[in-house]
Coordinates of C-alpha atoms in Angstrom, one line a residue:
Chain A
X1 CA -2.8 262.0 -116.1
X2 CA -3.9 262.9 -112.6
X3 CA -3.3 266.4 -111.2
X4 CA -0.3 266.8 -109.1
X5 CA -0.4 268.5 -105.7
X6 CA 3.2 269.3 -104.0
X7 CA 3.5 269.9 -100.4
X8 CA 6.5 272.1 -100.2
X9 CA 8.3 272.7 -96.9
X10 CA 10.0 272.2 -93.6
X11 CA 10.1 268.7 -91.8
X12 CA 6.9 269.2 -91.0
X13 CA 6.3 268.2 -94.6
X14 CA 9.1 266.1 -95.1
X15 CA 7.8 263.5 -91.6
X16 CA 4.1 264.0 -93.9
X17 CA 4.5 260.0 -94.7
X18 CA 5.5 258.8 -91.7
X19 CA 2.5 256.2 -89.2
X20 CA -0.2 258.7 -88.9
X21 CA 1.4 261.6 -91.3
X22 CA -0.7 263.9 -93.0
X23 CA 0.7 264.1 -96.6
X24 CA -0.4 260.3 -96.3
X25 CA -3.6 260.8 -95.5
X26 CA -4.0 263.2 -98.4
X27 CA -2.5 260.8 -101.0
X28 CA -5.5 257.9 -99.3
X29 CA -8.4 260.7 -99.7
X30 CA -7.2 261.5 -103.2
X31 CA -6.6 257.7 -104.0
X32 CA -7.4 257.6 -107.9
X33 CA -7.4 261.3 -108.1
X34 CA -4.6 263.5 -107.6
X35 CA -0.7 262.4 -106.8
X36 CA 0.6 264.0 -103.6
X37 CA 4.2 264.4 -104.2
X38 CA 6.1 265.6 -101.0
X39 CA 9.1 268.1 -101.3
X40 CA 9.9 268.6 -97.4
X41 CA 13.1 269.6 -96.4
X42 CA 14.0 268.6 -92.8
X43 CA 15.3 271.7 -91.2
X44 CA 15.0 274.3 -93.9
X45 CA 14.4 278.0 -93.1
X46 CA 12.6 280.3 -96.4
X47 CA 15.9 281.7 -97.1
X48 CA 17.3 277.9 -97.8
X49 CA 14.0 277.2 -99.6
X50 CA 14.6 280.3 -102.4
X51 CA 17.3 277.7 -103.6
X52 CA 15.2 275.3 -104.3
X53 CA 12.1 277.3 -105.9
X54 CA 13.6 277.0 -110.0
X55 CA 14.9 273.4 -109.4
X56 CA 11.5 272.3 -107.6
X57 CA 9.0 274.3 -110.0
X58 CA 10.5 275.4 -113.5
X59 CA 9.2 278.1 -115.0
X60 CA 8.1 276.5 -118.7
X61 CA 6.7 273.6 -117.1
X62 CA 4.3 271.8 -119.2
X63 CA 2.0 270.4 -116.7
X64 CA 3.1 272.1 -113.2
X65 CA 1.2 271.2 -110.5
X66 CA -2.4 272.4 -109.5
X67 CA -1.8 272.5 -106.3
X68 CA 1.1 273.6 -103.6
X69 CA 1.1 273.8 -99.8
X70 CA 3.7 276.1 -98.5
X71 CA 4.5 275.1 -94.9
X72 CA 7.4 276.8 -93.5
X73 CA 8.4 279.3 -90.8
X74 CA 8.8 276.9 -88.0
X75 CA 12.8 277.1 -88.5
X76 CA 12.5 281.1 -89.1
X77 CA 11.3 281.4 -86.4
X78 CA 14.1 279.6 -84.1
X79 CA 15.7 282.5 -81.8
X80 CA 18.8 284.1 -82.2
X81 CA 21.3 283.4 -80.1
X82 CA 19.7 280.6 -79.1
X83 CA 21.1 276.7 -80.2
X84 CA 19.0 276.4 -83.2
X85 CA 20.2 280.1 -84.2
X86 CA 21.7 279.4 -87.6
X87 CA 18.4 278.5 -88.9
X88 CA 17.0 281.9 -87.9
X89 CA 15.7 283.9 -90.5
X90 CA 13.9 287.6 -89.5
X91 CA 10.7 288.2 -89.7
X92 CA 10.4 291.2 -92.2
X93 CA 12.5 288.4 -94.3
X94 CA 10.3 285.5 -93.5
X95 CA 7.4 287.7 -95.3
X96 CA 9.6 288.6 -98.5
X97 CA 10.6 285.1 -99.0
X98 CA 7.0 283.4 -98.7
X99 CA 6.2 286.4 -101.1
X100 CA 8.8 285.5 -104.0
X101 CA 8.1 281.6 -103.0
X102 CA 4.2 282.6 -103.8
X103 CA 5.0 285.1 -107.0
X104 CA 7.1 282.1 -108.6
X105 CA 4.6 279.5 -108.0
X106 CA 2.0 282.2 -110.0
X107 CA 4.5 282.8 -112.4
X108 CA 4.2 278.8 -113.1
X109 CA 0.6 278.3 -113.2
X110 CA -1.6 281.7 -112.9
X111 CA -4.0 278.9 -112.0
X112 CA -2.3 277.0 -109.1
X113 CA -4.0 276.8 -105.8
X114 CA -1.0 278.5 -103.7
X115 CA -2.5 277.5 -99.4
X116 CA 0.3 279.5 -96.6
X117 CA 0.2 277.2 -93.8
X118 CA 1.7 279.0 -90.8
X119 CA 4.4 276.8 -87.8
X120 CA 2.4 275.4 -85.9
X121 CA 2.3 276.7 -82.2
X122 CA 5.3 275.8 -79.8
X123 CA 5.4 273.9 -76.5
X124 CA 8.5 275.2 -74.7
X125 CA 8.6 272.7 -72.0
X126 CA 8.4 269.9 -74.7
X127 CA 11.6 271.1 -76.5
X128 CA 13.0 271.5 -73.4
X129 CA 12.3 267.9 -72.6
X130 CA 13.0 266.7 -76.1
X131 CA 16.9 268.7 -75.3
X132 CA 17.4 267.1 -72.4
X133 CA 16.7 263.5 -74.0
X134 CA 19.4 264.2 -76.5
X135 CA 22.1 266.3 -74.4
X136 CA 20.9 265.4 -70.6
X137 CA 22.6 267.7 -68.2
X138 CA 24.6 269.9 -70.8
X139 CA 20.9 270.9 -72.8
X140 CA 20.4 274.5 -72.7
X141 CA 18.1 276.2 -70.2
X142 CA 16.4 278.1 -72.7
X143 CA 14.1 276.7 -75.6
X144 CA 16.1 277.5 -78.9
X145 CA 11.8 278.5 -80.2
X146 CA 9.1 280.3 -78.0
X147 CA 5.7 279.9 -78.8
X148 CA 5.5 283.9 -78.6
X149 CA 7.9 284.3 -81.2
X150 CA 6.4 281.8 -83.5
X151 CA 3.2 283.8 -82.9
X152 CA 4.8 286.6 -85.3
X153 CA 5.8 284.4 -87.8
X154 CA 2.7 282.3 -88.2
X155 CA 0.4 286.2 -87.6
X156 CA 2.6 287.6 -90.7
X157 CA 2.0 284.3 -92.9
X158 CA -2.0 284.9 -92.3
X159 CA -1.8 288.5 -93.3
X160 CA 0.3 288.4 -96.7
X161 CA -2.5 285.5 -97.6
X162 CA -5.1 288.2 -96.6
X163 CA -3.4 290.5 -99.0
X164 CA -2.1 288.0 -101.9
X165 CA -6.3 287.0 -102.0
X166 CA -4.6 283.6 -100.5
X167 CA -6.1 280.7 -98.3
X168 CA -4.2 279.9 -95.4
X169 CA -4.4 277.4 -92.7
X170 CA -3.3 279.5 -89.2
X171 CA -2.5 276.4 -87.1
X172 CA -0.6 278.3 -84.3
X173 CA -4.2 280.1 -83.4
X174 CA -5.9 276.8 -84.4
X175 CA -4.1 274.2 -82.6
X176 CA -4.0 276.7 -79.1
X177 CA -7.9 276.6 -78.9
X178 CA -8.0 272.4 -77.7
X179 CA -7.2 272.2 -74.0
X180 CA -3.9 270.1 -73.9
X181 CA -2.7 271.1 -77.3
X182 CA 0.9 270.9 -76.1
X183 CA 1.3 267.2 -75.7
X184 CA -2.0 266.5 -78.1
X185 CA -0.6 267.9 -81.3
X186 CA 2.7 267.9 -80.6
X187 CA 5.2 264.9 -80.0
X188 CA 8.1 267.2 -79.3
X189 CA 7.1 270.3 -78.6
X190 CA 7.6 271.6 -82.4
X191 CA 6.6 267.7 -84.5
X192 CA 3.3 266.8 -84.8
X193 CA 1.6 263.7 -83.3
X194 CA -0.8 261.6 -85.2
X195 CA -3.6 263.7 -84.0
X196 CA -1.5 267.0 -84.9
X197 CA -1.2 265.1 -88.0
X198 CA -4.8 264.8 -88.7
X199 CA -5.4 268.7 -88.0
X200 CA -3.2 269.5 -91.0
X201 CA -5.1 266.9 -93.2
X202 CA -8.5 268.0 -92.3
X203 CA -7.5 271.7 -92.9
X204 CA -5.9 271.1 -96.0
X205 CA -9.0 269.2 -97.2
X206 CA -11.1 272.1 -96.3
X207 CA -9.5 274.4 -98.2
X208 CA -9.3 272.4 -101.3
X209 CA -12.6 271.5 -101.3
X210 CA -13.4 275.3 -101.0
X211 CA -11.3 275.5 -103.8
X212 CA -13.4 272.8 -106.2
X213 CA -10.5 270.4 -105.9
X214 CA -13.1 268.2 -103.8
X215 CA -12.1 264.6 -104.3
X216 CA -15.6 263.1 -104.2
X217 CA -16.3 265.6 -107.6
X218 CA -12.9 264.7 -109.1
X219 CA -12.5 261.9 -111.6
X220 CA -11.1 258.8 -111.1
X221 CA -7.9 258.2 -113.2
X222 CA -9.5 255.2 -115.7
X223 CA -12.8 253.1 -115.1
X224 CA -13.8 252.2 -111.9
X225 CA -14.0 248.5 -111.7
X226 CA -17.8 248.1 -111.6
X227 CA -17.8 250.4 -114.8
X228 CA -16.2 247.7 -117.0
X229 CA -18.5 245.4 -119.0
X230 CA -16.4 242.1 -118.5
X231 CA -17.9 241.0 -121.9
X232 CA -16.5 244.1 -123.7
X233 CA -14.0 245.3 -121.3
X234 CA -12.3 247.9 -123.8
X235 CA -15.4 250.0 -124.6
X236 CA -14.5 251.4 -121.0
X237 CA -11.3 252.3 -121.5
X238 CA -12.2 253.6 -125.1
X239 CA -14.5 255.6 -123.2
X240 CA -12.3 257.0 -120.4
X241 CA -8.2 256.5 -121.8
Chain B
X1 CA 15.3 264.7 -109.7
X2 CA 14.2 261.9 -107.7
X3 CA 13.7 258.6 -108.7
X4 CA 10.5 257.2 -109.5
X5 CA 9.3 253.9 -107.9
X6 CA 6.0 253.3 -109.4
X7 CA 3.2 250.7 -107.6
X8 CA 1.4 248.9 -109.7
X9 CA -1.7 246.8 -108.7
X10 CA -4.8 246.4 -107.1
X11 CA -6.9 247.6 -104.5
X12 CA -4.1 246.4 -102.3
X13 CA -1.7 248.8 -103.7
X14 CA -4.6 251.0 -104.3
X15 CA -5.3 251.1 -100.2
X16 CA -1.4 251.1 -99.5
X17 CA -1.6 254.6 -98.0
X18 CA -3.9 254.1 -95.9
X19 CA -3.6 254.3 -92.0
X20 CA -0.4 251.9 -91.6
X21 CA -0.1 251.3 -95.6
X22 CA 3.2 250.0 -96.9
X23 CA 2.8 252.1 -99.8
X24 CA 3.1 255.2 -97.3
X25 CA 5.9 253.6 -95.1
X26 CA 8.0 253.2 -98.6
X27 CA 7.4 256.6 -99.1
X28 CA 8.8 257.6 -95.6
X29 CA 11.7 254.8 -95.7
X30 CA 12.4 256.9 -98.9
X31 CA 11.8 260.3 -97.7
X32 CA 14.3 262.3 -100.1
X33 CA 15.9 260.2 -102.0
X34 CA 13.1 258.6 -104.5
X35 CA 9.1 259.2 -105.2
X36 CA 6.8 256.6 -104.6
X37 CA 3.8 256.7 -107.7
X38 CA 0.7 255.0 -106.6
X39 CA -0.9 252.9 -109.2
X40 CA -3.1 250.6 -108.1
X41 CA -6.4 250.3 -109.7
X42 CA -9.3 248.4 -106.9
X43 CA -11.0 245.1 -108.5
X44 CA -8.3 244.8 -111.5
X45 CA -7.3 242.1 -112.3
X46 CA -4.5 241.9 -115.0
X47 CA -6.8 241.7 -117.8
X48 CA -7.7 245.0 -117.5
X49 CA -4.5 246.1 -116.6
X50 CA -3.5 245.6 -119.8
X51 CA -5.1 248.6 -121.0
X52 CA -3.7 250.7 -118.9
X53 CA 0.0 249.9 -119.8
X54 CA 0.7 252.4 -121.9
X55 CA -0.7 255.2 -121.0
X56 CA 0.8 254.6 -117.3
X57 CA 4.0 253.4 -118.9
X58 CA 4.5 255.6 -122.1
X59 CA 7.3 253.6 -124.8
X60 CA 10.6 257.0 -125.0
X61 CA 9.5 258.4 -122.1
X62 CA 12.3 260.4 -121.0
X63 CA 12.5 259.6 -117.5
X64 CA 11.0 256.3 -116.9
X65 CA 10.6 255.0 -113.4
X66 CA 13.4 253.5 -111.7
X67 CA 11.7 250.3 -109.7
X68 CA 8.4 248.9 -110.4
X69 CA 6.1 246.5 -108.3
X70 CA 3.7 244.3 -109.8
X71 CA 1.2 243.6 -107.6
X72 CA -1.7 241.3 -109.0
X73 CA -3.5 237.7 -108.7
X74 CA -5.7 238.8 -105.9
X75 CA -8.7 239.2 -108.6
X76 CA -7.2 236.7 -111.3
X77 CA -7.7 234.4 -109.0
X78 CA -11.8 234.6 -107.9
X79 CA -13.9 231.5 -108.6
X80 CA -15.5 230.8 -112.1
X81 CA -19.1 230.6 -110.7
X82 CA -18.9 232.7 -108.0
X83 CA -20.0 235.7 -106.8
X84 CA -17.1 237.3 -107.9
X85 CA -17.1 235.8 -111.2
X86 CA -16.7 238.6 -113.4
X87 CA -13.1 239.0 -112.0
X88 CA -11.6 235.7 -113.0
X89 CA -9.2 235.4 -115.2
X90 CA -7.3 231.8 -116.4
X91 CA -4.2 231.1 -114.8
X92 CA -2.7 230.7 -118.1
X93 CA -4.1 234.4 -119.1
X94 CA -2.9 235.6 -115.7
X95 CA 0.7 234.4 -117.0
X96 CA 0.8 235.8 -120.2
X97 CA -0.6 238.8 -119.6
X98 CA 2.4 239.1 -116.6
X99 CA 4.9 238.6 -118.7
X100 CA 3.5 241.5 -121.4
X101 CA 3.5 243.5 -118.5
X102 CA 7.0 242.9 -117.7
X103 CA 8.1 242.7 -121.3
X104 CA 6.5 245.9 -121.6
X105 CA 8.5 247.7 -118.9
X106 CA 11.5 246.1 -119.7
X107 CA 11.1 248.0 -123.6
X108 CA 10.1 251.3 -121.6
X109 CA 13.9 250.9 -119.7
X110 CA 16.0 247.6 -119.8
X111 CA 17.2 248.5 -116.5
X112 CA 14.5 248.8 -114.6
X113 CA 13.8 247.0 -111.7
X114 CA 10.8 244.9 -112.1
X115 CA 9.1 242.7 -109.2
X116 CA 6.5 241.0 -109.2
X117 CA 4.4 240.0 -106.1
X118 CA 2.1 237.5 -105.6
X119 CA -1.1 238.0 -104.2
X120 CA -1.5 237.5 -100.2
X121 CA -3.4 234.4 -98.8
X122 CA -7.4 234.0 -98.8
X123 CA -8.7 233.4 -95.6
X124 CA -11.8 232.0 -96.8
X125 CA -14.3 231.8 -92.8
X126 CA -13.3 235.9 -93.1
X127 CA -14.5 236.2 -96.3
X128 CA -17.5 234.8 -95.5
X129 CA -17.7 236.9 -92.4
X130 CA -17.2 239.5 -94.9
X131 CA -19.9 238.8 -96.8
X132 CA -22.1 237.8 -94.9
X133 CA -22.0 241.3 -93.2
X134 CA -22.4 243.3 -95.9
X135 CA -25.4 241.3 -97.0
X136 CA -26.8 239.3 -94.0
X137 CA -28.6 236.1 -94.6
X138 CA -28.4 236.9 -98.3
X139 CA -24.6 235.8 -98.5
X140 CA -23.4 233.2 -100.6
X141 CA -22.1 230.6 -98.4
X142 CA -19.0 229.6 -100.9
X143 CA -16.2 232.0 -100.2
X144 CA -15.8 233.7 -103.7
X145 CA -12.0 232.9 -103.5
X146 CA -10.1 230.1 -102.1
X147 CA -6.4 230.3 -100.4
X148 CA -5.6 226.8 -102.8
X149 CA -7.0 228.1 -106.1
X150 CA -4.7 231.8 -105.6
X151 CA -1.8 229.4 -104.3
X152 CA -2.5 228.4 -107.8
X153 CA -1.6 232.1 -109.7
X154 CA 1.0 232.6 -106.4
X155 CA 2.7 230.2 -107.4
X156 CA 2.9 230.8 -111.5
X157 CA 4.0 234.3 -110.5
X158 CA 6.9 233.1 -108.7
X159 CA 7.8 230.3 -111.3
X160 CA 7.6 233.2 -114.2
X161 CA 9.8 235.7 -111.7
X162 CA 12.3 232.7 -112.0
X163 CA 12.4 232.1 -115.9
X164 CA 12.7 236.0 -116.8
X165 CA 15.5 236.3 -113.9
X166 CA 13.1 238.8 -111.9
X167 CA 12.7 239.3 -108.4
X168 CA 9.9 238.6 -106.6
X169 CA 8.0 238.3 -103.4
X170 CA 5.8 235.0 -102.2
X171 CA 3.6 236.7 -100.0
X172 CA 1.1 233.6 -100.3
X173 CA 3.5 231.0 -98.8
X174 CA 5.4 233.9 -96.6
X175 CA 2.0 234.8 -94.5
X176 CA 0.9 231.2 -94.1
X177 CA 4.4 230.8 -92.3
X178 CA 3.0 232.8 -89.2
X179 CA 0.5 231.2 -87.0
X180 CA -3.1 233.3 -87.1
X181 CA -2.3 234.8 -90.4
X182 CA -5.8 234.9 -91.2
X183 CA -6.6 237.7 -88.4
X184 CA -3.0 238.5 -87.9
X185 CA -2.1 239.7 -91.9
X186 CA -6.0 240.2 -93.4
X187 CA -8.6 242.4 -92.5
X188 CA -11.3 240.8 -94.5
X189 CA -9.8 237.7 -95.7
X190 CA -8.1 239.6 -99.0
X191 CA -6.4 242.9 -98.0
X192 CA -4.1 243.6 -95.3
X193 CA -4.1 244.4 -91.7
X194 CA -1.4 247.0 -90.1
X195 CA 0.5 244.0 -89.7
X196 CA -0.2 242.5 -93.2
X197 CA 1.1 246.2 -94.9
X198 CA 4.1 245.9 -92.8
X199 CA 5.2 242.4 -94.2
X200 CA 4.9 243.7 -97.6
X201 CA 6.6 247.1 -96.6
X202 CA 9.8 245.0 -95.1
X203 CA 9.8 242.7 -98.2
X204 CA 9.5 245.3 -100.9
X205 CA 12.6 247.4 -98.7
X206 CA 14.6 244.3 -98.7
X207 CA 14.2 243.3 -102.8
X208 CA 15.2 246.8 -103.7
X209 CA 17.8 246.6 -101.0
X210 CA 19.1 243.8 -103.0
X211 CA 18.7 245.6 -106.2
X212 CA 21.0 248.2 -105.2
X213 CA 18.5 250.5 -104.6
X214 CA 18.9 251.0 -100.4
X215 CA 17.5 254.5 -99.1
X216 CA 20.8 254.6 -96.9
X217 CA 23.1 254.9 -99.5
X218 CA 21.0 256.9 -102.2
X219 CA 21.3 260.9 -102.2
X220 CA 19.1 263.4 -100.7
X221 CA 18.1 265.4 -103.4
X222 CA 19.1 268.5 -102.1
X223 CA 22.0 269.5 -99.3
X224 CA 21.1 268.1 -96.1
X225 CA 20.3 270.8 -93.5
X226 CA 23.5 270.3 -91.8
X227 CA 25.7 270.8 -95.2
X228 CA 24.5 274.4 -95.4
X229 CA 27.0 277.1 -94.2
X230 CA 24.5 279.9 -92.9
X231 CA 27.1 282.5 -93.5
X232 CA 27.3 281.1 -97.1
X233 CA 24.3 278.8 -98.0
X234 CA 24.9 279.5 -101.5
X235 CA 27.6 277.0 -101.7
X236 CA 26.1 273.7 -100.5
X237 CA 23.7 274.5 -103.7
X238 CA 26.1 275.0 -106.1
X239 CA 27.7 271.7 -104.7
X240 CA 24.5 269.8 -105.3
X241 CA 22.0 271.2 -107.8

């Protein structure tokens, strides 16, 4: 009965429930009105995600969802020859991918509220940290993701929503404007913290409340409580069910 | 693909992702391997939950959930005569109307997992509190709930778990175990603290551990990021979808 939203992508998306998480968050501010049903994929580039596309969102679909968050690029944008280089995918690719991910979702529902959400930005020293806490000694010198790099990524996600007519939620230029973003937003250099966390909620509240899918206008699922005549309790439900 | 595990219940399922909600955790303990459906429904008691059966649990559904919680008594249970009146339902109703609930589920899949919970202990000074500041001097002085008269439906929902071979989880006995439940496990006297959410998080975990249902030894849903050959990710799909 309640409209679905999917929140399709990386780790980023798949950590969304964990304390703090921002897929979470979303399910709590659409309590009663939307289900948030999270389809992250720890590690996944957008070449790895095409796979998915047909199993995740049939074509045919009776009741696909309203809503989808695309949130990947973080792992594209991992450096080759560099540790994390098998989950490199190039840029020019990167764009063509999130371009068949957005023409299958359309191809679904003409309808569906489609929101790019570009990597957010990258805190070198962090990962380097974060390597050294794994590996010690024997971590690489180099961070296997710049934040320059990811710059590209998260620039060309922003422009092909420009030219789609899509929102997107640039969190790589967002997150860099608050003094101390590094350790702030990110817990790792690359995950998000409970306050990077809330970031991605708020943004992905704006922009569906620009997009009429404002929670406080939605309806709840079946009578609120106060609703029902205790006397007569099914005249409510004969109203709303 | 995944597995459904649906929550049914009150506002404390309702509120169970919220910040620190065990609703949310399950969904993170989970992450991949099943979906976790929020269905809880703030100031129900099972009276009106009855009319909500089967349009949440449609009879030949084709893919009926998995595991089930059932999750009410907190509202069952308020005082005949006080301010929260309109709520009250006999024990005896609160017991039938359980077992057409399970009953119910049981004709939607004979092998689901059903389990009912009872609802948590009443501290009945923070009730008060409660009350008395959302309406000052104008606050009933009898708690609208006591902790003996929901021991009362706690304690029918566990017999009832025991005659129809169910699991289930005492939360009203299992709080009062720690010393400064009251503050430690409720927020307001009814619904749960960080702490409170947790208990019920570890306790749901461990009854569908039991059942066969534990996150470790479930499936991802699709090839774990380290399964995928990047010179032939292809295969790893083939493998698994």
């Amino acid at each position: 009965m309640r409209p679905q939203f999917i929140l399709f992508g990386d780790s980023i998306t798949e950590q969304s429930f964990s304390p703090g998480g921002w897929g979470a968050a979303l399910a709590d501010t659409y309590s009663r009105k939307a289900d948030i049903i999270v389809r992250g994929y720890s590690g996944y580039n957008t070449r790895w995600a095409m796979f998915l596309l047909r199993h995740l969102f049939p074509l045919g679909c009776i009741k696909p969802p309203v809503a989808v968050t695309v949130f990947f690029g973080a792992n594209d944008a991992a450096l080759s020859g560099r540790t994390s280089e098998r989950q490199h995918v190039p840029v020019e690719e990167y764009r063509e991918n999130l371009i068949k991910i957005v023409h299958h979702l359309k191809e679904c529902s003409s309808s569906m509220l489609v929101v790019l959400i570009t990597p957010p930005p990258v805190d070198e020293e962090g990962r380097k940290e974060y390597a050294r806490s794994l590996y010690g000694e024997k971590a690489m010198e180099l961070s296997e993701r710049t934040n320059e790099m990811t710059g590209v990524y998260a620039n060309q996600c922003v422009e092909l929503a420009k030219e789609l007519g899509l929102p997107s939620i640039n969190l790589w230029s967002m997150m860099q404007e608050t003094v101390g973003w590094q350790k702030k937003f990110l817990s790792d250099g690359l995950h998000l913290t409970e306050e990077g966390n809330a970031v991605v909620h708020k943004e992905v509240v704006r922009v569906f409340n620009e997009a009429i899918l404002c929670a406080s206008e939605m309806p709840y699922d079946f009578p609120h409580n106060l609703e029902i005549d205790e006397k007569n309790p099914e005249k409510a439900f004969q109203q709303q069910c």
